[in-house]
mmCIF file of C-alpha atoms in Angstrom:
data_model
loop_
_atom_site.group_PDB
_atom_site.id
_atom_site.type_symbol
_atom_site.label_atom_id
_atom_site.label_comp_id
_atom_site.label_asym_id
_atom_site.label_seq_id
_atom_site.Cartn_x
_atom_site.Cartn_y
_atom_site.Cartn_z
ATOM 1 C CA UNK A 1 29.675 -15.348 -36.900
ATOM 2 C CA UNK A 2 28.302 -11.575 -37.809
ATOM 3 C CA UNK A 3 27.548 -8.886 -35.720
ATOM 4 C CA UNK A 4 23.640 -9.666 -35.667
ATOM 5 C CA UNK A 5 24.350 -13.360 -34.192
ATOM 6 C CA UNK A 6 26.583 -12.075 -31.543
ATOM 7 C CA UNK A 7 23.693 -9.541 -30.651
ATOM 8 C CA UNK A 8 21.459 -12.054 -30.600
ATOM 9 C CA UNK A 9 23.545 -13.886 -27.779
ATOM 10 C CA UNK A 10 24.914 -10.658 -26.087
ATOM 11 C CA UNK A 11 20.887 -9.928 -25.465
ATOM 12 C CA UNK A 12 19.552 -13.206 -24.499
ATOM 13 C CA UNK A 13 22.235 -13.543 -21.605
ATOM 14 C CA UNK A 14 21.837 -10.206 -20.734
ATOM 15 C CA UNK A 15 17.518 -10.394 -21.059
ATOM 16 C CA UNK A 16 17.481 -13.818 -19.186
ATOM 17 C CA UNK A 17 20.002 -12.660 -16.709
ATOM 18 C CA UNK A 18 18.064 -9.535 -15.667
ATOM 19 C CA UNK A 19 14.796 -11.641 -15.334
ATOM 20 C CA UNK A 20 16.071 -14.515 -13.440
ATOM 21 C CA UNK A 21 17.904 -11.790 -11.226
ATOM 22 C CA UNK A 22 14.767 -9.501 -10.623
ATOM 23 C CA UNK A 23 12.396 -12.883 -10.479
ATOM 24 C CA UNK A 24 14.722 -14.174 -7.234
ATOM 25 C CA UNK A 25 14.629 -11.154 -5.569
ATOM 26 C CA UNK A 26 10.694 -10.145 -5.858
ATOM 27 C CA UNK A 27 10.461 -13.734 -4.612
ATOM 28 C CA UNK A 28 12.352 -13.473 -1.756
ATOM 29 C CA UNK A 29 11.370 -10.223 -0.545
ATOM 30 C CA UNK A 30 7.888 -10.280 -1.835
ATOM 31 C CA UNK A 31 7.646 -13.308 0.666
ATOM 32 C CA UNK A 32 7.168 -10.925 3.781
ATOM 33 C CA UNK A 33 4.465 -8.702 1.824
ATOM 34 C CA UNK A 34 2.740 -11.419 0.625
ATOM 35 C CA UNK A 35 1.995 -13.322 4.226
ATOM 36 C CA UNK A 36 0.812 -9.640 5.495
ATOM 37 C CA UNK A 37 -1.763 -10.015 2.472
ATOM 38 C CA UNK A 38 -3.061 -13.451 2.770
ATOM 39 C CA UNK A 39 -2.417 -13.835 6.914
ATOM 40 C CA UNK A 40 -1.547 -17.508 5.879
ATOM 41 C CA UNK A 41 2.010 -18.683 5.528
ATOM 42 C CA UNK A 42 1.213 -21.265 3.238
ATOM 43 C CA UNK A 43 -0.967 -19.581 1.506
ATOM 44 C CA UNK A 44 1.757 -16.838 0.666
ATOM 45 C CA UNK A 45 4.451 -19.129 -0.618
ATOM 46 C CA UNK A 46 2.097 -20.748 -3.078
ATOM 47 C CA UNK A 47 1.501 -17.298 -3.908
ATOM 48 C CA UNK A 48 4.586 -16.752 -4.318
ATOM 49 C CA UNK A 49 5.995 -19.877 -6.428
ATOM 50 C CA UNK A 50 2.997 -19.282 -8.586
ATOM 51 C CA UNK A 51 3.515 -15.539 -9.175
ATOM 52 C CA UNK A 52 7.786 -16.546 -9.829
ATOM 53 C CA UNK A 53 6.557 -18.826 -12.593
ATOM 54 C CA UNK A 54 3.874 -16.196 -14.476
ATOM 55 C CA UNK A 55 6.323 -13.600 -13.888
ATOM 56 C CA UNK A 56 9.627 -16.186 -15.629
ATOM 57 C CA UNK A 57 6.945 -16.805 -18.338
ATOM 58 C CA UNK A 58 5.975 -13.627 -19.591
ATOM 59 C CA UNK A 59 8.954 -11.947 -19.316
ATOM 60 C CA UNK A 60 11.225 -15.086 -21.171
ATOM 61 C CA UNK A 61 7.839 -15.348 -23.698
ATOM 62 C CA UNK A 62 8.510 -11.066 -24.164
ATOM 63 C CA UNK A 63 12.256 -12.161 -24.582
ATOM 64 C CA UNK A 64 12.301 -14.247 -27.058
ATOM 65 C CA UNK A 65 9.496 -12.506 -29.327
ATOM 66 C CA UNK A 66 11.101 -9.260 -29.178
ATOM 67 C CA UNK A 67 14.744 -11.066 -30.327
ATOM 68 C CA UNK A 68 13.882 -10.990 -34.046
ATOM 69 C CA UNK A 69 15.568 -7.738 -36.031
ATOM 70 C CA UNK A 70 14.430 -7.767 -39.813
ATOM 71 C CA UNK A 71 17.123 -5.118 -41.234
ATOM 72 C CA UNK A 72 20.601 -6.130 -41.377
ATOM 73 C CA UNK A 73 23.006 -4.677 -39.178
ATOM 74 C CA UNK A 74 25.705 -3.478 -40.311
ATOM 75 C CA UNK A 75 28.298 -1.961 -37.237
ATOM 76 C CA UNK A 76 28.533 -2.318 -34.369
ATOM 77 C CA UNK A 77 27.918 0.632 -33.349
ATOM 78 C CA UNK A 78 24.286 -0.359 -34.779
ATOM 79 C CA UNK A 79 24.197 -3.347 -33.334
ATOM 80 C CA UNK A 80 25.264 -1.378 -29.380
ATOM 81 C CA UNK A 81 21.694 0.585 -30.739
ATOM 82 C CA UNK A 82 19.543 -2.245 -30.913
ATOM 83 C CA UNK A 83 20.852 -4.213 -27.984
ATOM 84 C CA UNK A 84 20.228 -1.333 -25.875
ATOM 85 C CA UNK A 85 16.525 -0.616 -27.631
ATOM 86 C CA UNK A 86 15.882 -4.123 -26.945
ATOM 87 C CA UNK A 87 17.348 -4.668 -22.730
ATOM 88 C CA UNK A 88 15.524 -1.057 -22.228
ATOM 89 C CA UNK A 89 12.174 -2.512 -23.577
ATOM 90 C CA UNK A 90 13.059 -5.647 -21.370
ATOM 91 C CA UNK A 91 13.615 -3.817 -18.562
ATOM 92 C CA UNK A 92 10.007 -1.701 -18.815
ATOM 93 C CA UNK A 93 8.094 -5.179 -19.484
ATOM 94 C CA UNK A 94 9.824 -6.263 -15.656
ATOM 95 C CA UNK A 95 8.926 -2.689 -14.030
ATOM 96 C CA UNK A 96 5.393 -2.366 -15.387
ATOM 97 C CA UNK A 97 5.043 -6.110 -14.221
ATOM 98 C CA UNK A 98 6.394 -5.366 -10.827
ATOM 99 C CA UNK A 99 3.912 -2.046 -10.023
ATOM 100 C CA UNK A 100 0.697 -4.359 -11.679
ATOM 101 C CA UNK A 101 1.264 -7.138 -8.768
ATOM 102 C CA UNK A 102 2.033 -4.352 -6.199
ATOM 103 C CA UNK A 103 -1.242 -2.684 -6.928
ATOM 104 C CA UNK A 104 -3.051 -5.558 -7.278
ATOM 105 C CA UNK A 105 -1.599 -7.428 -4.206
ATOM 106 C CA UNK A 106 -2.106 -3.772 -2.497
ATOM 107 C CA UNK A 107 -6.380 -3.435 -3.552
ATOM 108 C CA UNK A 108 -6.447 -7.419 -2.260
ATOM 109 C CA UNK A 109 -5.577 -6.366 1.029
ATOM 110 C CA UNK A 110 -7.267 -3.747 1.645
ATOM 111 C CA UNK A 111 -10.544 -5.267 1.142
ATOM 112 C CA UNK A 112 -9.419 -8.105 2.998
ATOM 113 C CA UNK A 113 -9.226 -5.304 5.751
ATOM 114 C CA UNK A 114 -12.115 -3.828 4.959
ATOM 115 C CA UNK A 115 -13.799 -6.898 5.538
ATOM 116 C CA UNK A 116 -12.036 -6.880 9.382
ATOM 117 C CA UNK A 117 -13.498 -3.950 9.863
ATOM 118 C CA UNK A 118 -16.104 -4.231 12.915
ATOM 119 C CA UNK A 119 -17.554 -0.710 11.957
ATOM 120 C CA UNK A 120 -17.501 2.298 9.613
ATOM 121 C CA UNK A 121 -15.320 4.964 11.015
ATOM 122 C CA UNK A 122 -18.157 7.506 12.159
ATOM 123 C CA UNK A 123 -17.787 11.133 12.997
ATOM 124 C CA UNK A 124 -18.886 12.438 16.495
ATOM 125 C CA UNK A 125 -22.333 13.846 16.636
ATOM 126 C CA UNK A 126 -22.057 14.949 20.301
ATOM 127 C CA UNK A 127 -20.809 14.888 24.225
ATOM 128 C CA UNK A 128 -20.834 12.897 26.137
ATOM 129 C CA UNK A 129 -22.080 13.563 29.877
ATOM 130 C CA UNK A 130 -19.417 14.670 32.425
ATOM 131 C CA UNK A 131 -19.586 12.389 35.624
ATOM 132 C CA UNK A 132 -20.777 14.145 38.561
ATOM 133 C CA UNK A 133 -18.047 16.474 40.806
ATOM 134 C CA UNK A 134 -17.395 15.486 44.145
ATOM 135 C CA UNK A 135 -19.210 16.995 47.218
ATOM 136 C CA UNK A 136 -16.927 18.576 49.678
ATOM 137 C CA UNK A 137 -14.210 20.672 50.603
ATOM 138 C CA UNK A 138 -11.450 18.646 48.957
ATOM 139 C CA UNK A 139 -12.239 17.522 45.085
ATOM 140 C CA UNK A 140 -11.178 13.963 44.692
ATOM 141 C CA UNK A 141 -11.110 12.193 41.636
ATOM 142 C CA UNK A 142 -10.218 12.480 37.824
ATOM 143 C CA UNK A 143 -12.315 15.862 37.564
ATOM 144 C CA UNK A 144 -11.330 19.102 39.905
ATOM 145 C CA UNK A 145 -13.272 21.491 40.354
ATOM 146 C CA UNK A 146 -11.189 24.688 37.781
ATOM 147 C CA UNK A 147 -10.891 27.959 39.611
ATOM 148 C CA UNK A 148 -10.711 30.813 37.068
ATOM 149 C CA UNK A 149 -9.353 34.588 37.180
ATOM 150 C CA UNK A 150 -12.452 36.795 38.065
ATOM 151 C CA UNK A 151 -14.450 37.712 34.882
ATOM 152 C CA UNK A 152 -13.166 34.551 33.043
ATOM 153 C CA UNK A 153 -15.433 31.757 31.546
ATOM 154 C CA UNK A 154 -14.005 28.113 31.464
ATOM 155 C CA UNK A 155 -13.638 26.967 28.263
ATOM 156 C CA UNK A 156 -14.710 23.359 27.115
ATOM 157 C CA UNK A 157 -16.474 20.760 28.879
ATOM 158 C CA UNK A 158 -17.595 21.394 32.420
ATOM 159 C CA UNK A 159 -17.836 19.304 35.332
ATOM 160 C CA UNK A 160 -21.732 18.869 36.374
ATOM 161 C CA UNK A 161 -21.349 20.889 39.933
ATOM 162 C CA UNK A 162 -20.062 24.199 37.564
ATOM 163 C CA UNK A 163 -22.744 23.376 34.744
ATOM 164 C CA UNK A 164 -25.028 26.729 33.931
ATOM 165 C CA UNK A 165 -28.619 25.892 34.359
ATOM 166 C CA UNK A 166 -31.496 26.851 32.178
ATOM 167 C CA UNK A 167 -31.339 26.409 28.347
ATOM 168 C CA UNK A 168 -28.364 26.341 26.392
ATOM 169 C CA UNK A 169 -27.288 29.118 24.829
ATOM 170 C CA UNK A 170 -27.831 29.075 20.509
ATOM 171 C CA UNK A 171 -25.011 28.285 18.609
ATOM 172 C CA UNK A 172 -22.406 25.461 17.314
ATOM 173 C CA UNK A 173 -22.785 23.118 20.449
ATOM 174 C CA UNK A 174 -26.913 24.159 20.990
ATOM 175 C CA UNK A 175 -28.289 21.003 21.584
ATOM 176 C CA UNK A 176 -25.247 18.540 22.420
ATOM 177 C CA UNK A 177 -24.895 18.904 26.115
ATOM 178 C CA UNK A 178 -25.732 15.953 28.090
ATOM 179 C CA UNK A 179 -29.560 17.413 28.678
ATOM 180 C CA UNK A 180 -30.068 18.353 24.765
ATOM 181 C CA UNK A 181 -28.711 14.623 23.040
ATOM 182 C CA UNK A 182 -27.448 15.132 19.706
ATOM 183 C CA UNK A 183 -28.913 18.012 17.352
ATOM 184 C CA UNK A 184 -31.974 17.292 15.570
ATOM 185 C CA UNK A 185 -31.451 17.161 11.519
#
């Protein structure tokens, strides 16, 4: 035999090798990703068997098409060249395959979660009302009543005993107290 023929075989065990290698363990690890995608068991491993057999047929189909060398070679030095050219180009074809599925898989599920979703994540407009402080000598309850260095103002929400009356001063939090409701737009 030449030195193209024994390419030939050197790169089809070493092409189907790699695939059937990187096909069983996407499989078998992919498993666990795919039932958090479908939230069916079932569902997952026909998935799964289905995306084994796309994945074994393009990647043998790339395989075989990409075998064929028109020029001659000559060394084997030449023929090291091309075997590597040809088991690198193998080797992208699996990755790019890989990330498509990932993504793909990844998009699915987050719509599936979007879906889930009860309602839209929504940004505060305002405060809510702080529950009345207790009457008498002793404070009870989840809200004190703060004592403060002479001179000092508390910062933050204040229970409704300590609450300034009159209107609210003008600024970032005019209008958001529990009297004012949310700002007006």
């Amino acid at each position: 035999m030449d030195t193209k023929v024994w390419m030939y075989l050197v790169y089809l065990a070493i092409s189907i090798g790699l695939t059937v290698w990187v096909a069983r363990a996407l499989s078998r690890n992919g498993l666990v990703f795919l039932e958090e995608v479908f939230a069916d068991e079932r569902l997952a491993k026909a998935v799964n068997s289905l995306l084994v057999v796309g994945f074994y047929l393009l990647n043998l189909g790339y395989v075989t098409v990409a075998m064929k060398h028109p020029d001659p070679v000559g060394s084997t030095a030449q023929a090291m060249e091309e075997l590597s050219l040809k088991i690198g180009l193998v080797l992208l074809v699996l990755g790019a395959l890989h990330f498509f599925n990932v993504f793909a898989l990844g998009r699915y599920r987050r719509g599936r979660l979007r879906q889930y979703a009860t309602h839209p994540p929504v940004a505060p407009v305002g405060r809510l009302p702080m529950p009345p402080a207790p009457r008498g000598p002793h404070p009870t309850g989840p809200y004190p009543t703060p004592t403060h260095p002479a001179g000092t103002q508390p910062v933050g929400p204040q229970p409704a005993a300590t609450q300034p009356t009159g209107p609210h001063p003008a600024g970032p939090g005019a209008g958001t107290g529990p009297v004012g409701g949310p700002p007006a737009r």
